CSV table of C-alpha atoms and ligand atoms in Angstrom, one decimal:
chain,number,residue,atom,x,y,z
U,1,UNK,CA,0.0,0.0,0.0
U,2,UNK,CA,1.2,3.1,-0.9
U,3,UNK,CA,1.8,5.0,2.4
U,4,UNK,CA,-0.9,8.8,2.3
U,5,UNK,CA,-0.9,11.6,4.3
U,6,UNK,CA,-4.8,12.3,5.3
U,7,UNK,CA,-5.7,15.5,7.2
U,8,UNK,CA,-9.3,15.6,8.7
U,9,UNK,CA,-10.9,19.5,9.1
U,10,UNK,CA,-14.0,20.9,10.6
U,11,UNK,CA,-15.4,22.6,13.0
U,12,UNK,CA,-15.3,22.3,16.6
U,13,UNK,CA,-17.8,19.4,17.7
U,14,UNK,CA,-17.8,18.0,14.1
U,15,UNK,CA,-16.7,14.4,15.1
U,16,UNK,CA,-13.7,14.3,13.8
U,17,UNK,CA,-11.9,12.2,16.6
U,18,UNK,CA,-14.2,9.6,16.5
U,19,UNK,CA,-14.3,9.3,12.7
U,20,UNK,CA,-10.9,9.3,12.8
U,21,UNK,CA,-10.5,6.2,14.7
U,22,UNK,CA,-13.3,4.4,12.9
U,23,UNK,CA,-11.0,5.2,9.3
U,24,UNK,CA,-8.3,4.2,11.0
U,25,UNK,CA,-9.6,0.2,11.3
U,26,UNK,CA,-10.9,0.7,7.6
U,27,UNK,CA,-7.5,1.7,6.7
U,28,UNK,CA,-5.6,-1.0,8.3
U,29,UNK,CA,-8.4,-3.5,6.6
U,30,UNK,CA,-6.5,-2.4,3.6
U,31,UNK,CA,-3.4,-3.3,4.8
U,32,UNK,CA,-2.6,0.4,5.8
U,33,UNK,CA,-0.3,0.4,8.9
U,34,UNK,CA,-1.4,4.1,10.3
U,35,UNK,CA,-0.4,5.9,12.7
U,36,UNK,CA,-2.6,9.0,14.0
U,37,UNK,CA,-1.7,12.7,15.3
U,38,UNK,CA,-3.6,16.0,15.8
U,39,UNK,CA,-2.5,19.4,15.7
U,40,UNK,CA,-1.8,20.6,18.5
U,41,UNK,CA,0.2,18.3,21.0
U,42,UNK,CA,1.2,15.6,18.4
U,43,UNK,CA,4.7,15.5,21.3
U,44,UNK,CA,5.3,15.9,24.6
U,45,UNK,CA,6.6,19.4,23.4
U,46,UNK,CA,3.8,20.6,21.3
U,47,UNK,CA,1.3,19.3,24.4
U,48,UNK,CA,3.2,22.4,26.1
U,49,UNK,CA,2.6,24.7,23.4
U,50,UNK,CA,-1.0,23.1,23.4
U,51,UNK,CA,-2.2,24.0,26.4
U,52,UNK,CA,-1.1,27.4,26.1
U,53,UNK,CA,-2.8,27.5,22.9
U,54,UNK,CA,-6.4,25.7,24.0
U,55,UNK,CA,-7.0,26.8,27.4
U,56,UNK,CA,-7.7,30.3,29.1
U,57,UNK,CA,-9.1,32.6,28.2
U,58,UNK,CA,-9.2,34.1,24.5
U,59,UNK,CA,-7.5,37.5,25.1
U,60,UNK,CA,-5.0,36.0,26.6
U,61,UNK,CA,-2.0,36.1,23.7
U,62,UNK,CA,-2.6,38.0,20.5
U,63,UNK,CA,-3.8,36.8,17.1
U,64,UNK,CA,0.1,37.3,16.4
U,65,UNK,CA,1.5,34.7,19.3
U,66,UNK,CA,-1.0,32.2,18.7
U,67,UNK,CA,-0.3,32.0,14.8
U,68,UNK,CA,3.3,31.5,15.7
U,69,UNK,CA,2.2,29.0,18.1
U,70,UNK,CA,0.2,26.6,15.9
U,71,UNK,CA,2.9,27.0,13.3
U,72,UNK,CA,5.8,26.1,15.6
U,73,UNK,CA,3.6,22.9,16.9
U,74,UNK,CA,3.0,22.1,13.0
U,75,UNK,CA,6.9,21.8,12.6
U,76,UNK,CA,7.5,19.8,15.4
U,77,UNK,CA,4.3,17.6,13.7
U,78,UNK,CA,5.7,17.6,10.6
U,79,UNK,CA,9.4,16.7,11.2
U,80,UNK,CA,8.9,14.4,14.3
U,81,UNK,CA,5.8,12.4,13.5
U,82,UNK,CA,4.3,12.7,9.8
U,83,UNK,CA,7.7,12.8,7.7
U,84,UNK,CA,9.6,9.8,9.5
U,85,UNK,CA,6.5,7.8,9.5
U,86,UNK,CA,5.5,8.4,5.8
U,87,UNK,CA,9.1,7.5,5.1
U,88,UNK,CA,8.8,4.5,7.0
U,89,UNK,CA,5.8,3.4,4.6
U,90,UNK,CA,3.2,4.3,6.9
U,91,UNK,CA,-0.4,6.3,6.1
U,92,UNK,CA,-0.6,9.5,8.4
U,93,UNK,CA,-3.9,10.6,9.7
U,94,UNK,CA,-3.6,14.1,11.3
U,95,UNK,CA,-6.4,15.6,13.0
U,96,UNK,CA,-6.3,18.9,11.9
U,97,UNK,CA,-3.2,20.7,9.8
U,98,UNK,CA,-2.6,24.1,7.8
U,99,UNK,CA,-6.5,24.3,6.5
U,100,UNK,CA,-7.1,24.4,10.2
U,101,UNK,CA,-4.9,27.6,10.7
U,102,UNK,CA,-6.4,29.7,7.4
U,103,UNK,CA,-9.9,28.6,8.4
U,104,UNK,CA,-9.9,29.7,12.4
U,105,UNK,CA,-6.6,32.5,12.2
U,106,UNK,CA,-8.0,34.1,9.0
U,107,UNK,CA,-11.4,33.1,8.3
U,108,UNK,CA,-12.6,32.9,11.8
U,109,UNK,CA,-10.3,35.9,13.0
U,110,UNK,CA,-10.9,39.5,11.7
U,111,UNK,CA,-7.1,39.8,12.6
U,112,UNK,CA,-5.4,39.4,9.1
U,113,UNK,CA,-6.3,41.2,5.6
U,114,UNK,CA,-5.0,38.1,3.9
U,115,UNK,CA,-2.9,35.0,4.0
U,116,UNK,CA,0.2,36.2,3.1
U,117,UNK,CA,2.0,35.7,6.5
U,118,UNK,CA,0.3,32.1,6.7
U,119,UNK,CA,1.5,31.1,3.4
U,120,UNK,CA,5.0,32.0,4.3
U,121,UNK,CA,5.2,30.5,7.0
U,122,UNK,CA,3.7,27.3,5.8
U,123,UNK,CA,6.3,27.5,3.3
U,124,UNK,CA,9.1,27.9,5.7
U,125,UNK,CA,7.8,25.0,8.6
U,126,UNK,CA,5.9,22.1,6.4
U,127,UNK,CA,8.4,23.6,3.1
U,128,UNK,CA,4.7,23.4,1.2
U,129,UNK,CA,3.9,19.3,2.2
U,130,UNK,CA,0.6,19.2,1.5
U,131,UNK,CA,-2.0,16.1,2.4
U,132,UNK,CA,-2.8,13.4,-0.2
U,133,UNK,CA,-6.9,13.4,0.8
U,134,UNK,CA,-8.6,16.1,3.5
U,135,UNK,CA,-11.7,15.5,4.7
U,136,UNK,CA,-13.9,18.1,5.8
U,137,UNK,CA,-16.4,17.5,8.2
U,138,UNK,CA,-18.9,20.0,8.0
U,139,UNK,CA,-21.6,20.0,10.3
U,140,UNK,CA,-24.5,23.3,11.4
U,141,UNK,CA,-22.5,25.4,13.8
U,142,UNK,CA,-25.8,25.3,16.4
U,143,UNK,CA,-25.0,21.5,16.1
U,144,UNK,CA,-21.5,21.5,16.4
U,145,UNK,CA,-21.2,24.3,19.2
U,146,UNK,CA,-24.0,22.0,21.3
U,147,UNK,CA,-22.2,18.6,20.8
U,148,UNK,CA,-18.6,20.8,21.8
U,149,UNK,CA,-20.3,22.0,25.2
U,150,UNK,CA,-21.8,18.4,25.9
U,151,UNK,CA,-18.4,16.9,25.5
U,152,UNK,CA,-16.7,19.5,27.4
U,153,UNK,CA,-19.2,18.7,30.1
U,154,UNK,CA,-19.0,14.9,30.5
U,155,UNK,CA,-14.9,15.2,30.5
U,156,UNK,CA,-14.3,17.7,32.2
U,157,UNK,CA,-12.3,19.7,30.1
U,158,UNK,CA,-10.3,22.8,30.6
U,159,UNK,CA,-10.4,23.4,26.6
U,160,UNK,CA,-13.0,25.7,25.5
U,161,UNK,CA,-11.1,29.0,24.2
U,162,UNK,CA,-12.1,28.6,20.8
U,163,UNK,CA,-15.5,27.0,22.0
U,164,UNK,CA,-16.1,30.2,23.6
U,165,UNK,CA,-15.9,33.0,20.8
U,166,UNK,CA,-19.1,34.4,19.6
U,167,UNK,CA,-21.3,32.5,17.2
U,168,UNK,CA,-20.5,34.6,14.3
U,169,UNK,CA,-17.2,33.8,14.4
U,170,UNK,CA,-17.6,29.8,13.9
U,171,UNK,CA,-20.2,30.7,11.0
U,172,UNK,CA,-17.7,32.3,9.2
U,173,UNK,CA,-15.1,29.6,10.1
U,174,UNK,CA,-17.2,27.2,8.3
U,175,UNK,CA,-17.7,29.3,5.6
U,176,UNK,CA,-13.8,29.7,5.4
U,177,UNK,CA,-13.3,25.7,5.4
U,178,UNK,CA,-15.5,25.4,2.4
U,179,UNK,CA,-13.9,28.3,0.6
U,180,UNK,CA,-10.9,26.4,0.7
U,181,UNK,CA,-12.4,23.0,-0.3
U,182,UNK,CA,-13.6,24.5,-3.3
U,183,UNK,CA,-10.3,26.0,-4.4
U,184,UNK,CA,-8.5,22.8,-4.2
U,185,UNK,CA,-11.3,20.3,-5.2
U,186,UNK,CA,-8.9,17.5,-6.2
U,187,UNK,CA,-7.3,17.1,-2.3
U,188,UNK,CA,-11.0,17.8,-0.5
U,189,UNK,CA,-13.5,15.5,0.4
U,190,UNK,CA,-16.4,17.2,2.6
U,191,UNK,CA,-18.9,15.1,4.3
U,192,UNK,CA,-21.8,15.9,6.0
U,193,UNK,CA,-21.1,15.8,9.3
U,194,UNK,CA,-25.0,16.3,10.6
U,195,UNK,CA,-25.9,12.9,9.5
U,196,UNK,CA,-25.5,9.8,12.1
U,197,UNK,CA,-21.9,8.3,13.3
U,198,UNK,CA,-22.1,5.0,10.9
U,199,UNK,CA,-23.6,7.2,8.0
U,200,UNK,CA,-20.7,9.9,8.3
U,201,UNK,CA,-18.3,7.0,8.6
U,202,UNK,CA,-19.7,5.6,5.3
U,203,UNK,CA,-19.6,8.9,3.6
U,204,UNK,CA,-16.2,9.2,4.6
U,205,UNK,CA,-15.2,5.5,3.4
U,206,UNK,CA,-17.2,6.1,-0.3
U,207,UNK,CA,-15.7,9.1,-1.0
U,208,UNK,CA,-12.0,7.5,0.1
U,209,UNK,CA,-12.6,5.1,-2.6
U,210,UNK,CA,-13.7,7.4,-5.4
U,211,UNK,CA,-10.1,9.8,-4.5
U,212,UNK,CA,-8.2,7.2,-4.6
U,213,UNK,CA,-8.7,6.2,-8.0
U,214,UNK,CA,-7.9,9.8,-8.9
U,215,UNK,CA,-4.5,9.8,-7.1
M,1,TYD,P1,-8.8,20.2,18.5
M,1,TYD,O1,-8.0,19.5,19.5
M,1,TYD,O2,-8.9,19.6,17.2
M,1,TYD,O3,-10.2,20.6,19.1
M,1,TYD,P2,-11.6,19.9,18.8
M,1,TYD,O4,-11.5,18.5,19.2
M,1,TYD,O5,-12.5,20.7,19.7
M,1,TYD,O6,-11.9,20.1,17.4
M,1,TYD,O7,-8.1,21.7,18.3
M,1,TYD,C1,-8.0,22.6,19.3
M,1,TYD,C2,-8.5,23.9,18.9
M,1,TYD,O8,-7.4,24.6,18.2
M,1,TYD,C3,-9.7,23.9,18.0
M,1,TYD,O9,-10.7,24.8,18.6
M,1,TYD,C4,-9.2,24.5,16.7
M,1,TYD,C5,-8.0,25.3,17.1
M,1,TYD,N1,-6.9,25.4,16.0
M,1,TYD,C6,-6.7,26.7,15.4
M,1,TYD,O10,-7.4,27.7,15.8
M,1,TYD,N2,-5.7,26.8,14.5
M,1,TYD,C7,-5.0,25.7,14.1
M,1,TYD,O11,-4.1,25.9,13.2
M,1,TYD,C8,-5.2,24.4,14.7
M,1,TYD,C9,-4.4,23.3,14.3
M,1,TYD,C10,-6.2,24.3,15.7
């Protein structure tokens, strides 16, 4: 099998984790050995950077410092965990990557009048590696805000500071994810992510079969 680099992308409370471990036993089913990572905290370092970067409150570093912050966690990604295990012939699943960073920093952020800064510095820390497939899970923000919260409730989790931006801000976040799925139809597979767990999961196996016979 030859060894892919799949990104998954949505919004918050799309289901992506759970998806992603579902594709993961399909993958393998195809012989795939796969190993998984998110962005951030795909180390022991960027779990540091990730906890600056998730919890607390939103104000609490600039647009600037947290742009810097998710790019320095997507090197450490990048040259500790995707590159040496696509060279070692394995698939890479990372939850989350760069479309992440133009969909929440500039889409979802009023910060930046364009990408410019973000496309140089994707240039400089991934040197332009770009995914084989990205799926986009794109779910109703009202759904995906409500399933976010309920989550956030049963574990007990300290990582809401995106959660907790205003609602306007995650519609044009989704808006921004399928901007960029329409510029670069041939890498983007979005799914609707409202529909049930097994249906989203077969979605997301169909449409991996129709890509792959583009690749
Ligand atoms: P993640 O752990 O995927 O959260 P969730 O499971 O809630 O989707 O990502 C943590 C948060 O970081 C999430 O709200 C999205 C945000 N994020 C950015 O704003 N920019 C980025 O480049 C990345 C990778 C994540």
């Amino acid at each position: 099998m030859k060894p892919l680099f799949i990104t998954f992308e949505g919004g918050d409370g799309a289901g992506k984790s759970l998806q992603i471990l579902r594709f993961k036993e399909y993958l393998e089913t195809l012989n795939h050995k796969v190993v998984l990572t998110r962005e951030p905290g795909s180390t022991e370092v960027g779990k540091e950077i990730r906890k600056i970067l998730v919890e607390g409150d939103k104000d609490k570093i600039d647009e600037t410092t947290e742009l810097l912050l998710f790019y320095a966690d997507r090197r450490i990604n990048l040259t500790k965990v995707i590159l040496p295990a696509l060279s070692e012939g394995k698939t890479v699943i990372s939850d989350r990557y760069n479309d992440s960073t133009i969909a929440y920093q500039y889409y979802g952020s009023n910060k930046f009048n364009d990408t410019s800064l973000m496309d140089n510095l994707y240039q400089i820390v991934a040197e332009g590696k770009k995914p084989d497939i990205t799926f986009l899970l794109d779910v109703d923000v009202k759904i995906g805000l409500e399933r976010s919260f309920n989550k956030a409730k049963t574990e007990q989790t300290k990582e809401l500071r995106f959660e907790n931006v205003d609602i306007s801000f995650h519609e044009r976040l989704r808006n921004g994810y399928l901007e960029i799925a329409k510029k670069e139809p041939q890498r983007f597979c979005i799914i609707d992510a409202n529909k049930t767990i097994d249906e989203v999961s077969l979605e997301i196996i169909e449409k991996f079969n129709q890509k792959i016979k583009e690749l």
